[in-house]
N, CA, C and O atoms as a DFTB+ gen file, in Angstrom:
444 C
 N C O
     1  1       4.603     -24.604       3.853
     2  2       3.940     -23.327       3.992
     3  2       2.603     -23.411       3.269
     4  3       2.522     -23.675       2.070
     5  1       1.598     -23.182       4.028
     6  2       0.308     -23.321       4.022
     7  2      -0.161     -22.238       2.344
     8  3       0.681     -21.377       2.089
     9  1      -0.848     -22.281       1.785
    10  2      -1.341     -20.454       0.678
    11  2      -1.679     -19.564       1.005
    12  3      -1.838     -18.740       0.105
    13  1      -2.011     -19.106       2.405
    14  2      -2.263     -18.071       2.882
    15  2      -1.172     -16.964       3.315
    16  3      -1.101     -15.741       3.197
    17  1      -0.417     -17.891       3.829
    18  2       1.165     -17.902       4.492
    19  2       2.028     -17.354       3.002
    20  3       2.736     -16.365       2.809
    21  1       1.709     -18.200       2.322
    22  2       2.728     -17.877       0.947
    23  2       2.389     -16.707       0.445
    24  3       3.155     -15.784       0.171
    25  1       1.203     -16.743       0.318
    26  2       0.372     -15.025      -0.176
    27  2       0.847     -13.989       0.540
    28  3       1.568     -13.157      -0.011
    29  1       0.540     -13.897       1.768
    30  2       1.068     -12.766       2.924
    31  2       2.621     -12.778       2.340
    32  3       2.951     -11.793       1.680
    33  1       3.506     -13.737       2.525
    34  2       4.688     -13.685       1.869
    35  2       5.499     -12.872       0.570
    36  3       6.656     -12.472       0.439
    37  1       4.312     -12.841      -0.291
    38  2       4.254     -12.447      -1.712
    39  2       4.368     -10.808      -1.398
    40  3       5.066      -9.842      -1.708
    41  1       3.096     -11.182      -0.490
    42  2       2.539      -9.166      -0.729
    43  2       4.051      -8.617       0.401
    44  3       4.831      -7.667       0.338
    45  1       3.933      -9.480       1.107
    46  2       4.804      -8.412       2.076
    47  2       6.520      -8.257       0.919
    48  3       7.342      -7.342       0.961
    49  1       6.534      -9.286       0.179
    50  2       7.958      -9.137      -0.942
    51  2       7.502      -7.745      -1.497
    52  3       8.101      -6.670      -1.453
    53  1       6.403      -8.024      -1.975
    54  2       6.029      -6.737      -3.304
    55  2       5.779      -5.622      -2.766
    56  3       5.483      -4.690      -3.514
    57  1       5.828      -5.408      -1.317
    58  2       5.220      -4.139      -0.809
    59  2       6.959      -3.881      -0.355
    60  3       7.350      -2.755      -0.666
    61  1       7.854      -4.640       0.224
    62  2       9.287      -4.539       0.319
    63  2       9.822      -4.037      -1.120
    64  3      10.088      -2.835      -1.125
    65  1      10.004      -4.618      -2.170
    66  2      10.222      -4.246      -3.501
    67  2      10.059      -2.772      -3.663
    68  3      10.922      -1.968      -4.017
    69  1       8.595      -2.508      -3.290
    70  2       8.094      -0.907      -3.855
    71  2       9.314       0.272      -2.963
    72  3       9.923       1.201      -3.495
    73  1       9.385      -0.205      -1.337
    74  2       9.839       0.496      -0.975
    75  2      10.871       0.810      -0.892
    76  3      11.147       1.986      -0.656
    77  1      12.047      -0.379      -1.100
    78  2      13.236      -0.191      -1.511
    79  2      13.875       0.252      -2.724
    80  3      15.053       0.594      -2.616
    81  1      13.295       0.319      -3.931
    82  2      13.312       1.107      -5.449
    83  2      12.706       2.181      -5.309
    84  3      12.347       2.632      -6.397
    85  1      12.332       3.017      -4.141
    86  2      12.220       4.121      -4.340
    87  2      10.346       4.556      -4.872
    88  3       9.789       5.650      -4.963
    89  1       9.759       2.931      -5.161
    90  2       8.686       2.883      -6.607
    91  2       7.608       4.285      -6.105
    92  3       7.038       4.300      -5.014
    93  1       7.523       5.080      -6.844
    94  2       6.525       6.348      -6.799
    95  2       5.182       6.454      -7.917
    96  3       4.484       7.382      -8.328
    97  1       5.229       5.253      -8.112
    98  2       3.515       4.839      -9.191
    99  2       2.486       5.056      -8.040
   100  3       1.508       5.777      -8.238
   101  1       2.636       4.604      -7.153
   102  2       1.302       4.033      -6.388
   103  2       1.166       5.263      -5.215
   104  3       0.360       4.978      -4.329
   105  1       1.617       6.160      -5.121
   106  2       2.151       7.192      -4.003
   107  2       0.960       8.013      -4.492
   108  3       0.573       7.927      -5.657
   109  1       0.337       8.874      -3.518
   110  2      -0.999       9.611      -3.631
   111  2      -0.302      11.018      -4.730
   112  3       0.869      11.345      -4.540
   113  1      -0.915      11.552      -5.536
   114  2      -0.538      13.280      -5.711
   115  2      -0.296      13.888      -5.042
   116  3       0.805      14.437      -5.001
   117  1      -1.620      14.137      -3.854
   118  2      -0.972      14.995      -3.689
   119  2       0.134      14.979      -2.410
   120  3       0.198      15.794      -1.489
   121  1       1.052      13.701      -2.663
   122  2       1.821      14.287      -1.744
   123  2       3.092      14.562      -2.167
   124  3       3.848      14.052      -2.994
   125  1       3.191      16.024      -0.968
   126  2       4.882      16.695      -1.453
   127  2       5.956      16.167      -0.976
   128  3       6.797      16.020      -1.863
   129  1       6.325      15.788       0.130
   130  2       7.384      14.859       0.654
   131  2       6.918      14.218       1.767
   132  3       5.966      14.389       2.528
   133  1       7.890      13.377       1.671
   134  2       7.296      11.758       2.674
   135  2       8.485      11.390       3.342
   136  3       9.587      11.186       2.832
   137  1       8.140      11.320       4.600
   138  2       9.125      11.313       5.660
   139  2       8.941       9.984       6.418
   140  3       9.760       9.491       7.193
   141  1       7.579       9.412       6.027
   142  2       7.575       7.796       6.717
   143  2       6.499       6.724       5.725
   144  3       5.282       6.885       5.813
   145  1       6.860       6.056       5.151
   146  2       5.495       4.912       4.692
   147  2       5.897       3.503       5.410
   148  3       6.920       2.818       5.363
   149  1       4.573       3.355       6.142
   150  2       4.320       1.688       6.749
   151  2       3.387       1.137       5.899
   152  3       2.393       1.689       5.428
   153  1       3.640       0.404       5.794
   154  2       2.484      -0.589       5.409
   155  2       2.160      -2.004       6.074
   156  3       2.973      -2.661       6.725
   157  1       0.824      -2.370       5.802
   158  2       0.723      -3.947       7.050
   159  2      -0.429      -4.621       5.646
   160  3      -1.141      -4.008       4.850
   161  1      -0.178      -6.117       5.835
   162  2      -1.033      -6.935       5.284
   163  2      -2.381      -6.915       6.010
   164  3      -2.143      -7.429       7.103
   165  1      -3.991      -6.502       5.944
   166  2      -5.094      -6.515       6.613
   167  2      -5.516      -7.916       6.518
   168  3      -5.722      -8.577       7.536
   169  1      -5.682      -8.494       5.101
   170  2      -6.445      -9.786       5.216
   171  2      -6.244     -10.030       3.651
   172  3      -6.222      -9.164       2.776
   173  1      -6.052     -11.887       3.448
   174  2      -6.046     -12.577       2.277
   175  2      -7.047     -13.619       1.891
   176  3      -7.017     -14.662       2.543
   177  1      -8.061     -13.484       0.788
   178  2      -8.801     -14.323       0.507
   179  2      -8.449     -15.145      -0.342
   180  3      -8.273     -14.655      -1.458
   181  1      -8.259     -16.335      -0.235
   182  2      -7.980     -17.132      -1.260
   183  2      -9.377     -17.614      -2.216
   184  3     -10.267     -18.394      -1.875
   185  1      -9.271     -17.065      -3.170
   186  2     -10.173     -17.352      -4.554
   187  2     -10.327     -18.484      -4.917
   188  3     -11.397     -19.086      -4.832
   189  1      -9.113     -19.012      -5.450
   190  2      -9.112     -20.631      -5.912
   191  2      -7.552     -20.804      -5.748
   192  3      -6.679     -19.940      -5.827
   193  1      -7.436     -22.196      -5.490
   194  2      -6.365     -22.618      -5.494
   195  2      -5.027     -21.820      -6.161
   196  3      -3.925     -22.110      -5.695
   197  1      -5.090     -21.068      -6.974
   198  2      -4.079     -20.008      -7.785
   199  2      -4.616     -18.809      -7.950
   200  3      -4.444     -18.131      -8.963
   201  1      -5.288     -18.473      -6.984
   202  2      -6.261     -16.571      -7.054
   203  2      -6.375     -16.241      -5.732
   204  3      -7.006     -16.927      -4.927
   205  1      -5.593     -14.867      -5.366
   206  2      -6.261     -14.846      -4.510
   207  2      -6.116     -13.404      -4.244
   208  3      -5.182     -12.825      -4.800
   209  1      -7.033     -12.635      -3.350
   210  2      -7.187     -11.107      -2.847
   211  2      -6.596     -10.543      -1.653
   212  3      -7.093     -10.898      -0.584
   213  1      -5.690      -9.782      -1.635
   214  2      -4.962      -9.080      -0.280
   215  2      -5.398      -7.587      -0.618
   216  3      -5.480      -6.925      -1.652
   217  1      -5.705      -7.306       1.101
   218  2      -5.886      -6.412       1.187
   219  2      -4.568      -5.517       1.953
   220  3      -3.674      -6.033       2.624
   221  1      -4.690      -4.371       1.715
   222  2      -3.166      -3.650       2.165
   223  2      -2.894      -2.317       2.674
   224  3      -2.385      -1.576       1.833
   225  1      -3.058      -1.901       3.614
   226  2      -3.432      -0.715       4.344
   227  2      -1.761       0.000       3.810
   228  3      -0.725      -0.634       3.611
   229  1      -2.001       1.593       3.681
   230  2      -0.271       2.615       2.953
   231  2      -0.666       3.716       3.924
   232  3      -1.648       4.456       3.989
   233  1       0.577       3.552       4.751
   234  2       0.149       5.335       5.932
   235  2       1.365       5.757       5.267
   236  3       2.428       5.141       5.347
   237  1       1.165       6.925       4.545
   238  2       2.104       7.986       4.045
   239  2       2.205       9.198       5.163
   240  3       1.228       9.894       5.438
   241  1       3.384       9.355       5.719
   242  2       3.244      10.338       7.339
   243  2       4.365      11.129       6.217
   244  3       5.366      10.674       5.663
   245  1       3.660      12.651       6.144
   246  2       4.954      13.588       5.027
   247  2       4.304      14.884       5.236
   248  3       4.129      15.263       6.394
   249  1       3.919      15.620       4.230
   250  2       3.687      17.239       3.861
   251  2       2.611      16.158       2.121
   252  3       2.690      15.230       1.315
   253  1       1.592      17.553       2.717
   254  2       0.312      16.909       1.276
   255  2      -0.002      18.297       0.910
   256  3       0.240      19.284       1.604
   257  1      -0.516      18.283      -0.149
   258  2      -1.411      19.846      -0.441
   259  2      -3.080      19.415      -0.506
   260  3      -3.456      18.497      -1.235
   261  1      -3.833      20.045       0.184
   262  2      -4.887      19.911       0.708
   263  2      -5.419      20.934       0.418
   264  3      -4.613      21.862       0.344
   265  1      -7.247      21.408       0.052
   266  2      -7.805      22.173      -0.096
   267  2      -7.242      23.252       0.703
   268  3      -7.505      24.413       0.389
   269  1      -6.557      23.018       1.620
   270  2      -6.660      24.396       3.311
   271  2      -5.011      24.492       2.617
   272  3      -4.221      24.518       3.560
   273  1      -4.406      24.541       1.508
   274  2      -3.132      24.648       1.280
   275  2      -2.296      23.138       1.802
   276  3      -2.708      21.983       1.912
   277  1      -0.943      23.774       2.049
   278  2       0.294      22.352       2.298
   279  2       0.009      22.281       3.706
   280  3      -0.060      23.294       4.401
   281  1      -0.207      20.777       4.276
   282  2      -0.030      20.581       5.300
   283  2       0.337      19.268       5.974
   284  3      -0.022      18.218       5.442
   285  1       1.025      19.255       7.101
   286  2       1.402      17.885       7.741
   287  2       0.879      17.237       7.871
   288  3      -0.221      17.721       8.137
   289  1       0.831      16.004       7.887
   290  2      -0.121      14.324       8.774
   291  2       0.036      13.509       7.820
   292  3       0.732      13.591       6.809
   293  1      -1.134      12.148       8.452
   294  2      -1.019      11.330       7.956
   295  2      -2.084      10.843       6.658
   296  3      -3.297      10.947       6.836
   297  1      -1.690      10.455       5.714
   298  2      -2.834       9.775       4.489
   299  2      -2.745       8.162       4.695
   300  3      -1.619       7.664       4.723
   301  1      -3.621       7.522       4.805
   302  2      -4.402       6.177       5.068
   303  2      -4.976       5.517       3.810
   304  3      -6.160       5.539       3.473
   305  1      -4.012       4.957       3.198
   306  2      -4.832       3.864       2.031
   307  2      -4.607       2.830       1.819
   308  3      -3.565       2.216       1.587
   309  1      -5.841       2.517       1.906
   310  2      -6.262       0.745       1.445
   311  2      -6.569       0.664       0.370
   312  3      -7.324       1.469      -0.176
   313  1      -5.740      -0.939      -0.522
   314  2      -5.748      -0.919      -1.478
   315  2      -5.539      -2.479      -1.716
   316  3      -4.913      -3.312      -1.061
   317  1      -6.233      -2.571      -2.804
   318  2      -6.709      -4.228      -3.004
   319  2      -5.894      -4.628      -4.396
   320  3      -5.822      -4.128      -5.518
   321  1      -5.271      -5.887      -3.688
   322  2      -4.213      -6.231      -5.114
   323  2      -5.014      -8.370      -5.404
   324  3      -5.353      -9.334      -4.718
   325  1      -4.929      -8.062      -6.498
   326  2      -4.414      -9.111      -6.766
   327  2      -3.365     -10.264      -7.080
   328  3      -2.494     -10.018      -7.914
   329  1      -3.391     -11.309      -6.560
   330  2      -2.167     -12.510      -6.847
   331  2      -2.565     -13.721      -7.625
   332  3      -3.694     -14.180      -7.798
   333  1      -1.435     -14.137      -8.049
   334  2      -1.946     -15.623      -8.958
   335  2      -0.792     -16.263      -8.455
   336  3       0.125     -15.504      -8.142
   337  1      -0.549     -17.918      -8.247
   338  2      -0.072     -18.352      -8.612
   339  2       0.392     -19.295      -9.723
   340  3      -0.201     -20.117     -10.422
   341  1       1.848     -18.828      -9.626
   342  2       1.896     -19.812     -11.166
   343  2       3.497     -20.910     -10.412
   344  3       4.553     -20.526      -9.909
   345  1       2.968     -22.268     -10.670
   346  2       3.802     -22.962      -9.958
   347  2       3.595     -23.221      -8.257
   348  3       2.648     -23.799      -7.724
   349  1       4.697     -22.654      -7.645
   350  2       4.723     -22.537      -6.354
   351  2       4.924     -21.562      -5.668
   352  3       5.043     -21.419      -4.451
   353  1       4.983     -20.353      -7.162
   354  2       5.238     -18.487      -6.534
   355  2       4.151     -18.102      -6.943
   356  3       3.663     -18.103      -8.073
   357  1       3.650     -17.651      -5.643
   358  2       2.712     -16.624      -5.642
   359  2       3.072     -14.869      -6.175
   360  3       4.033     -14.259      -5.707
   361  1       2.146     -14.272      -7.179
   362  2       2.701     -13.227      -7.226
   363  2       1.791     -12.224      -7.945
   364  3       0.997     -12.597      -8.809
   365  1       1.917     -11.001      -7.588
   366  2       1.167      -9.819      -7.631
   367  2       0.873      -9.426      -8.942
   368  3       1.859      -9.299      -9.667
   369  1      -0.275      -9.189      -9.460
   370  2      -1.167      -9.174     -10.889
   371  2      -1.516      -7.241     -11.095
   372  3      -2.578      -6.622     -11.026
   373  1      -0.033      -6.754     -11.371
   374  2      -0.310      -5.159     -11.675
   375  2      -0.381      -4.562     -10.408
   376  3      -0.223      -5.241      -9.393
   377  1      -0.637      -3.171     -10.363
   378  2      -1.012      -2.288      -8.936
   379  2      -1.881      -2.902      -8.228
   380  3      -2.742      -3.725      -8.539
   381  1      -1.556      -2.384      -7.129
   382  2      -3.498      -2.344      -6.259
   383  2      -3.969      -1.030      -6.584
   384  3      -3.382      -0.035      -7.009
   385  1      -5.791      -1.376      -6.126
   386  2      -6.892      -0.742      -6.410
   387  2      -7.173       0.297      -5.221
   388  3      -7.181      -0.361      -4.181
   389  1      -7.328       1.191      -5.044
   390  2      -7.815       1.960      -3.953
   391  2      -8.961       1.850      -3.823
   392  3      -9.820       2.349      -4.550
   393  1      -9.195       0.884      -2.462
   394  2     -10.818       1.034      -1.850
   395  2     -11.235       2.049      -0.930
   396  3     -12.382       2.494      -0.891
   397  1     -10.056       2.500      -0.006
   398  2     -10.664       3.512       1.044
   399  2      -9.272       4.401       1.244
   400  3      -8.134       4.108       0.877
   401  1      -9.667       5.396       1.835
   402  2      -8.767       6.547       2.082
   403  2      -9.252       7.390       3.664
   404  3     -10.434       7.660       3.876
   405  1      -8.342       7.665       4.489
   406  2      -8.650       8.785       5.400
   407  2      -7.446       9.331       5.371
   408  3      -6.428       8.874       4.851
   409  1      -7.642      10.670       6.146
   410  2      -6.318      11.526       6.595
   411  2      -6.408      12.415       7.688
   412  3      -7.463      13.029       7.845
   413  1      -5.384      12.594       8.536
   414  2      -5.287      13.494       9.753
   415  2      -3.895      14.043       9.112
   416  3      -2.834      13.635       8.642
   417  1      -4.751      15.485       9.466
   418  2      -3.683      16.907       9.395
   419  2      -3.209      17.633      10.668
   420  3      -4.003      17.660      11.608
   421  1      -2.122      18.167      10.795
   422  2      -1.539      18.878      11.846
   423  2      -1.440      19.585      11.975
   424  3      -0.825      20.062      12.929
   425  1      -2.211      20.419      10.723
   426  2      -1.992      22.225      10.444
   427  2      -1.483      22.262       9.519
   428  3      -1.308      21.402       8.657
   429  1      -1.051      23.729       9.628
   430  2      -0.344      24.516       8.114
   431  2       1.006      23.935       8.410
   432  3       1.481      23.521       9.468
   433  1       1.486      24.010       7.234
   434  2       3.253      23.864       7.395
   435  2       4.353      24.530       7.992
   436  3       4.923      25.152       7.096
   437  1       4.704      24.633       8.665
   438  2       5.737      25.113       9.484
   439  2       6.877      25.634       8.382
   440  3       7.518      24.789       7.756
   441  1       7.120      27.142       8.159
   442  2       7.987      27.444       7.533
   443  2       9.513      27.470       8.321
   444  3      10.524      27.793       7.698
């Protein structure tokens, strides 16, 4: 397995990890409940031989509170992690960073 391959490997473990523990560090404020998170690997730069940068797109599909009050859709974030390897495991260096954000709303909340 090539380092690119192993990296994608890593992130897609650590992004599996988050979602199966439930992990709620990295989850936006304002959201109130979450009814779907995908996530996809965008792209991995390898730095140096033991460094390297993934990028990582988070669609949170739930209920958010938004200037216009609570409302449905989706929040869109990209977020930049770092990896090192040490040995022959590649592996994730703290949170990722939020580089970009969008969101589509569906309206007010449906009582």
């Amino acid at each position: 397995m090539g380092n690119t391959d192993a990296v994608r490997a890593a992130a897609y473990s650590a992004l599996g990890t988050a979602q199966i523990t439930n992990d709620t560090s990295n989850r936006p404020s304002e959201l109130v409940e979450l009814t779907k998170l995908s996530t996809h690997v965008d792209s991995i730069a390898l730095n140096s031989p033991t460094e390297a940068t993934v990028l990582t797109t988070y669609k949170y599909k739930g209920r958010f509170n938004t200037d216009g009050g609570e409302k449905n859709g989706v929040l869109t974030i990209q977020r930049k992690s770092q990896f090192t390897k040490n040995g022959d495991v590649w592996s994730q260096n703290g949170s990722g960073e939020e580089v970009a954000r969008s969101s589509s709303w569906s309206g007010a909340k449906q009582s």
